[in-house]
XYZ file of C-alpha atoms in Angstrom:
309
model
C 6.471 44.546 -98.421
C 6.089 46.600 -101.385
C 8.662 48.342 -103.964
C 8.652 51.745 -104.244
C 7.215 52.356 -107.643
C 7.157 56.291 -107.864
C 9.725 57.510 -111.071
C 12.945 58.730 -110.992
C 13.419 60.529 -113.630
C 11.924 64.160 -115.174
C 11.848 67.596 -113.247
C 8.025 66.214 -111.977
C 9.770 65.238 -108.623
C 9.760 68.488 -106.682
C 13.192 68.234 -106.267
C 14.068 71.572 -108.126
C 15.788 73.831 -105.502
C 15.665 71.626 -102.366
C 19.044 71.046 -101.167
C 20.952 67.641 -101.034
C 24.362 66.688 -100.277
C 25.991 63.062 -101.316
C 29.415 62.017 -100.053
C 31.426 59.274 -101.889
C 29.649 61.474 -105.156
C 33.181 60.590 -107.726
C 32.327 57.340 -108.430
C 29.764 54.624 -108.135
C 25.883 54.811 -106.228
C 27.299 58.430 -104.712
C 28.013 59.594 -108.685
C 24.880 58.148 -110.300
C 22.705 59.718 -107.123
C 24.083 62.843 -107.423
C 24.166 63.122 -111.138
C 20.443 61.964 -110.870
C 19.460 64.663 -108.020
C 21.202 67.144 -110.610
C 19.335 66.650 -113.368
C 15.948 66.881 -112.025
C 17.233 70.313 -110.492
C 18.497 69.722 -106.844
C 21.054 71.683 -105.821
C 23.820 69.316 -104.856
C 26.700 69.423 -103.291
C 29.242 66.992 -103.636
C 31.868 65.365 -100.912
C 34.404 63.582 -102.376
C 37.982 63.212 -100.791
C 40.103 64.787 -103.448
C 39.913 67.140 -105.857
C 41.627 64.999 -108.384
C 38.878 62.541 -108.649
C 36.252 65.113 -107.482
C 36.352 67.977 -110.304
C 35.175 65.370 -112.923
C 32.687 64.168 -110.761
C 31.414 67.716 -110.325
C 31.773 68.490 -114.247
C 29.945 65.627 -115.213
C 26.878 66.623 -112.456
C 26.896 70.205 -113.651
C 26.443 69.021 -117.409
C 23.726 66.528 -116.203
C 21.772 69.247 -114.025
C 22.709 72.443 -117.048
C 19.131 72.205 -118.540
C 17.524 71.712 -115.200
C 19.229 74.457 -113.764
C 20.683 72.559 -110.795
C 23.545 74.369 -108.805
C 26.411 71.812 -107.931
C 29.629 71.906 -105.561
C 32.061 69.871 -104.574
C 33.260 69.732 -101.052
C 36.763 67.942 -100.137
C 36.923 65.776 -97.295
C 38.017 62.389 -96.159
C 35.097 60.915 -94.061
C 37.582 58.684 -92.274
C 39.192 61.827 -90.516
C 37.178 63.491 -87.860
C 38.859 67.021 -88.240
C 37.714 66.588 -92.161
C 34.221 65.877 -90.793
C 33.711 68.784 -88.627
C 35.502 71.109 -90.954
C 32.842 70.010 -93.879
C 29.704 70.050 -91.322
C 30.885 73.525 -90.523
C 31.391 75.002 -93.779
C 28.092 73.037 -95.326
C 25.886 74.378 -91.964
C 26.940 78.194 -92.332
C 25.828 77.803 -96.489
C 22.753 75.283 -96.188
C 20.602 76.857 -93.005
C 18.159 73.844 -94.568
C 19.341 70.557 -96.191
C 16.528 68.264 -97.581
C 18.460 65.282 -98.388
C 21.575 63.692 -96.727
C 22.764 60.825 -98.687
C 25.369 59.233 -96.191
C 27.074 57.111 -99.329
C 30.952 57.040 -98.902
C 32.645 53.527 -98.025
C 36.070 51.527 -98.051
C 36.736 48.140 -97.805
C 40.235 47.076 -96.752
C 41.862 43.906 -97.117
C 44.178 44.754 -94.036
C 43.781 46.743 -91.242
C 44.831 50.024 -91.130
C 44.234 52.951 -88.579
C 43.225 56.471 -88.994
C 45.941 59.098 -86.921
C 42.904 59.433 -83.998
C 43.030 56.315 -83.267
C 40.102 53.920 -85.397
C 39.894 51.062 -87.689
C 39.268 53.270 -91.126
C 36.728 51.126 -92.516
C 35.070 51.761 -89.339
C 36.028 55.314 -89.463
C 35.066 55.726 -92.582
C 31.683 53.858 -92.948
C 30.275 54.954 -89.687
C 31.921 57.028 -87.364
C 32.408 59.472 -90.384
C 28.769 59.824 -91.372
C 27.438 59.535 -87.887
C 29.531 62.609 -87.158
C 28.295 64.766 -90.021
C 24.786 63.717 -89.894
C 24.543 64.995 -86.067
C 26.847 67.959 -87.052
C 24.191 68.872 -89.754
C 20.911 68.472 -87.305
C 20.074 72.048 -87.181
C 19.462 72.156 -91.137
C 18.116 68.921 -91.775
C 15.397 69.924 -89.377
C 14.824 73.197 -91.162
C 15.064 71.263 -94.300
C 12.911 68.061 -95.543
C 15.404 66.458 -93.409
C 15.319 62.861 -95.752
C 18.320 61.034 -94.579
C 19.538 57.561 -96.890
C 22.396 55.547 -95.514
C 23.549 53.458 -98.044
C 24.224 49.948 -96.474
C 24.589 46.584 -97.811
C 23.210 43.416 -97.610
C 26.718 42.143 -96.383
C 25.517 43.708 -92.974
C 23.934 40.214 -92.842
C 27.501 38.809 -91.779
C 28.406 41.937 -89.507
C 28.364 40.649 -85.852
C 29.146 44.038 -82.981
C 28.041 41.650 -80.360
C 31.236 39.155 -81.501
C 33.625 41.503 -78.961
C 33.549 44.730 -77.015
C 32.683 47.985 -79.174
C 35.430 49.242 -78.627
C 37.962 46.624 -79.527
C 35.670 46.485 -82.891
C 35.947 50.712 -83.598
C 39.661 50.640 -82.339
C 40.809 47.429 -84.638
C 41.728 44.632 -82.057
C 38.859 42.608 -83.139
C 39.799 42.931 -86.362
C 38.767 39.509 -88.481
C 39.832 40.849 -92.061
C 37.955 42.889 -94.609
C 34.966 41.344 -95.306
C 34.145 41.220 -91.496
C 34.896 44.605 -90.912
C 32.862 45.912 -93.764
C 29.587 43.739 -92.940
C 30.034 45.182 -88.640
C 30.491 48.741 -90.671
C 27.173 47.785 -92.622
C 24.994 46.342 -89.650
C 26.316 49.883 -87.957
C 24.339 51.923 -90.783
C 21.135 50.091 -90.529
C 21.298 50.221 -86.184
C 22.270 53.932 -86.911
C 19.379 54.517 -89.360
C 16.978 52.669 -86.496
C 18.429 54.547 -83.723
C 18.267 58.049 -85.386
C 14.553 57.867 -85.960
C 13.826 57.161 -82.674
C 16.167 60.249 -81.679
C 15.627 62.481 -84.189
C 11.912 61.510 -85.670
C 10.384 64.415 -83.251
C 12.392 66.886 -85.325
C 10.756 65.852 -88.631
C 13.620 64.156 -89.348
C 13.949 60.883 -91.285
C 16.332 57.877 -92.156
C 16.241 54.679 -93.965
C 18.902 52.105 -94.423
C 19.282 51.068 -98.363
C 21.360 47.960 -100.011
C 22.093 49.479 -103.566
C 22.809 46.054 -105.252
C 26.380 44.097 -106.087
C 27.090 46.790 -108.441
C 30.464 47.692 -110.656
C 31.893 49.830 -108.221
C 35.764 51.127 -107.513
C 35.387 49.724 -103.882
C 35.848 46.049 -105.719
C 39.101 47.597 -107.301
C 40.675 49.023 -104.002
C 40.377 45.418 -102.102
C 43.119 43.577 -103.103
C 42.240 40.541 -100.662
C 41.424 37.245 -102.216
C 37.842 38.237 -102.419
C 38.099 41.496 -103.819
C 40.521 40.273 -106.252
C 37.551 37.825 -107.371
C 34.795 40.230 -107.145
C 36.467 42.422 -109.239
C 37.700 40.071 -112.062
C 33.467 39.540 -111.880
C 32.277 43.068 -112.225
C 31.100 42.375 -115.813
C 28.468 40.064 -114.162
C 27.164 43.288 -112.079
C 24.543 45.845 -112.424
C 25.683 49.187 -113.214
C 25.690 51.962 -110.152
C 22.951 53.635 -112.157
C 20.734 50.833 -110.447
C 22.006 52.038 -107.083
C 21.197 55.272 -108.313
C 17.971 55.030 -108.688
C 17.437 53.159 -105.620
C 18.868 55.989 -103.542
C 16.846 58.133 -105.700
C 13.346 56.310 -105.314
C 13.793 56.795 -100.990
C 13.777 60.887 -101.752
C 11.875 61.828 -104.803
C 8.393 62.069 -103.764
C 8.131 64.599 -101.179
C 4.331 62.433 -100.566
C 6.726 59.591 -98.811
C 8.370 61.535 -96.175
C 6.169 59.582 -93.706
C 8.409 56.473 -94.907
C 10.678 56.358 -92.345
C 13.050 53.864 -90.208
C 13.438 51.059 -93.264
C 15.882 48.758 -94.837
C 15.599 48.591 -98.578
C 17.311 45.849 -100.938
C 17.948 47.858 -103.602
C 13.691 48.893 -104.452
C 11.917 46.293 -101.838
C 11.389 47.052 -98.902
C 12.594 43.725 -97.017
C 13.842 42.877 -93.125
C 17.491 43.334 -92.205
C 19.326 40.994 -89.944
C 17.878 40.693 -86.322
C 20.858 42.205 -84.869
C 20.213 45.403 -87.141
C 16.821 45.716 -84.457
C 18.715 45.178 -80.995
C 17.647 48.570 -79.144
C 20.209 47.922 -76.458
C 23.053 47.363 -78.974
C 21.608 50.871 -81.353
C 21.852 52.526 -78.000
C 25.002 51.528 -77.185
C 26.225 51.838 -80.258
C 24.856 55.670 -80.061
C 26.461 56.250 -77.166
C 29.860 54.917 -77.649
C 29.771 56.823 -81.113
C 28.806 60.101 -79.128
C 32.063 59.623 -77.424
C 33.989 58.729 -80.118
C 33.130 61.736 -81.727
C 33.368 63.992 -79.433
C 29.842 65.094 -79.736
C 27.138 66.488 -77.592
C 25.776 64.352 -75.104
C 22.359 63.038 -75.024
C 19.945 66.282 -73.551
C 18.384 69.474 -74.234
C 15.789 68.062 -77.032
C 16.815 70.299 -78.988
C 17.152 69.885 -83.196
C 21.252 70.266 -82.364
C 21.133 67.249 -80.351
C 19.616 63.775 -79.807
C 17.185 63.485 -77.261
């Protein structure tokens, strides 16, 4: 399987006007994306889930999109809270009638298991639930849009396992097997998400692919104070710098010419295989339709770009 060679850097792209919106944007792959869509003059709105660490996010995106003459926001919202989720779709949907690019970037991982006030693991809540609920929120202007979904996975979905218990012992946290677990199920939920949501939404014009940005020197190493993180993060100086997720993120959406690339799993620039489970139909579909519920969304029906098919 080939790399993506195409560049990612210059106003060349076509990017100049089209519409993207990155969540996770104040630090790490989410910053370097966005700063990156900014500068080659996307307008860009940025979800972070405070305006503490958000404003310098968005100050440093504005100053790297000024002589491109990108327009950036910032957006507050906690991805692990459904309210949050719905508010942001809402408020994105009525300013955006088209987005072309949706990078779904935002993560935790926890070294113990907490749960969010409706009732979910947060990692779970956070790394899937959260983005599956704004990406079907936003349907109606992806599809007027380019419609170029990335969800930003990991190769650590390698060691997620949703076939280890019931789905919803997993989402609700009485399966819970510690951090690492929880964040490689939350992974392997991205890429059967990505799979699913072509076959779902492809008819639209829509498109999704799955992306592992590389062990990079990112806060979520800081947050984990398990055994693990504590190591990872006393090795960050051994890491690539988010940059190089950057520009992976950046190499799935810059050439309008490669919107037929569709329903992959990238490590980092190569297009490589994920884990078998990752291609289970029955599991993406019952993934899909747990999550539905879950969410409180639409049920499958109508065809139309607001809901699944």
């Amino acid at each position: 399987m080939e790399a993506m060679t195409d560049a990612t850097d210059g106003t060349d792209l076509g990017l100049k006007g089209q519409v993207a919106v990155v969540t996770g944007a104040n630090s790490g792959v989410g910053k370097s994306a966005a700063d990156l869509l900014a500068r080659v003059g996307a307008d860009v709105t940025l979800v972070c889930r405070s305006r503490e660490r958000g404003e310098p996010a968005l100050s440093d995106a504005r100053q790297a999109g000024a002589a491109a003459g990108a327009a950036v926001r910032l957006e507050i919202a906690d991805l692990s809270l459904q309210a949050d989720v719905r508010a942001l779709a809402d408020r994105l949907a009525a300013r955006c009638p088209a987005i072309d690019i949706l990078v779904n970037n935002a993560g935790v991982w926890l070294h113990r298991r907490q749960i969010t006030p409706e009732g979910f693991e947060v990692t779970f809540a956070t790394n899937h639930l959260g983005h599956f609920l704004l990406s079907h929120r936003l349907l109606a202007p992806l599809a007027a849009g380019r419609g170029r979904i990335v969800n930003v996975s990991s190769e650590a979905h390698r060691n997620g396992d949703l076939r280890r218990a019931a789905l919803e012992s997993i989402v609700r946290g009485d399966a819970w097997k510690g951090g690492f677990q929880a964040y490689g199920d939350t992974k392997l939920a991205n890429a059967l998400f990505t799979f699913e949501s072509v076959r779902r939404w492809g008819a639209h014009g829509i498109t999704a692919n799955a992306v592992h940005p590389g062990v990079l020197r990112t806060q979520i190493w800081r947050k984990n104070r398990s055994a693990l993180g504590l190591l990872l993060n006393a090795a960050k100086g051994l890491m690539a710098k988010p940059e190089v997720g950057g520009h992976a993120v950046m190499r799935l959406v810059a050439d309008p010419a490669r919107d037929e690339v569709t329903g992959r799993y990238f490590k980092v620039e190569s297009e490589v295989a994920a884990t078998a489970q990752a291609y289970d139909k029955d599991l993406a579909r019952e993934l899909w339709d747990r999550s539905l519920e879950w969410t409180g969304s639409a049920p499958a029906g109508g065809g139309g770009p607001g809901q699944p098919q």
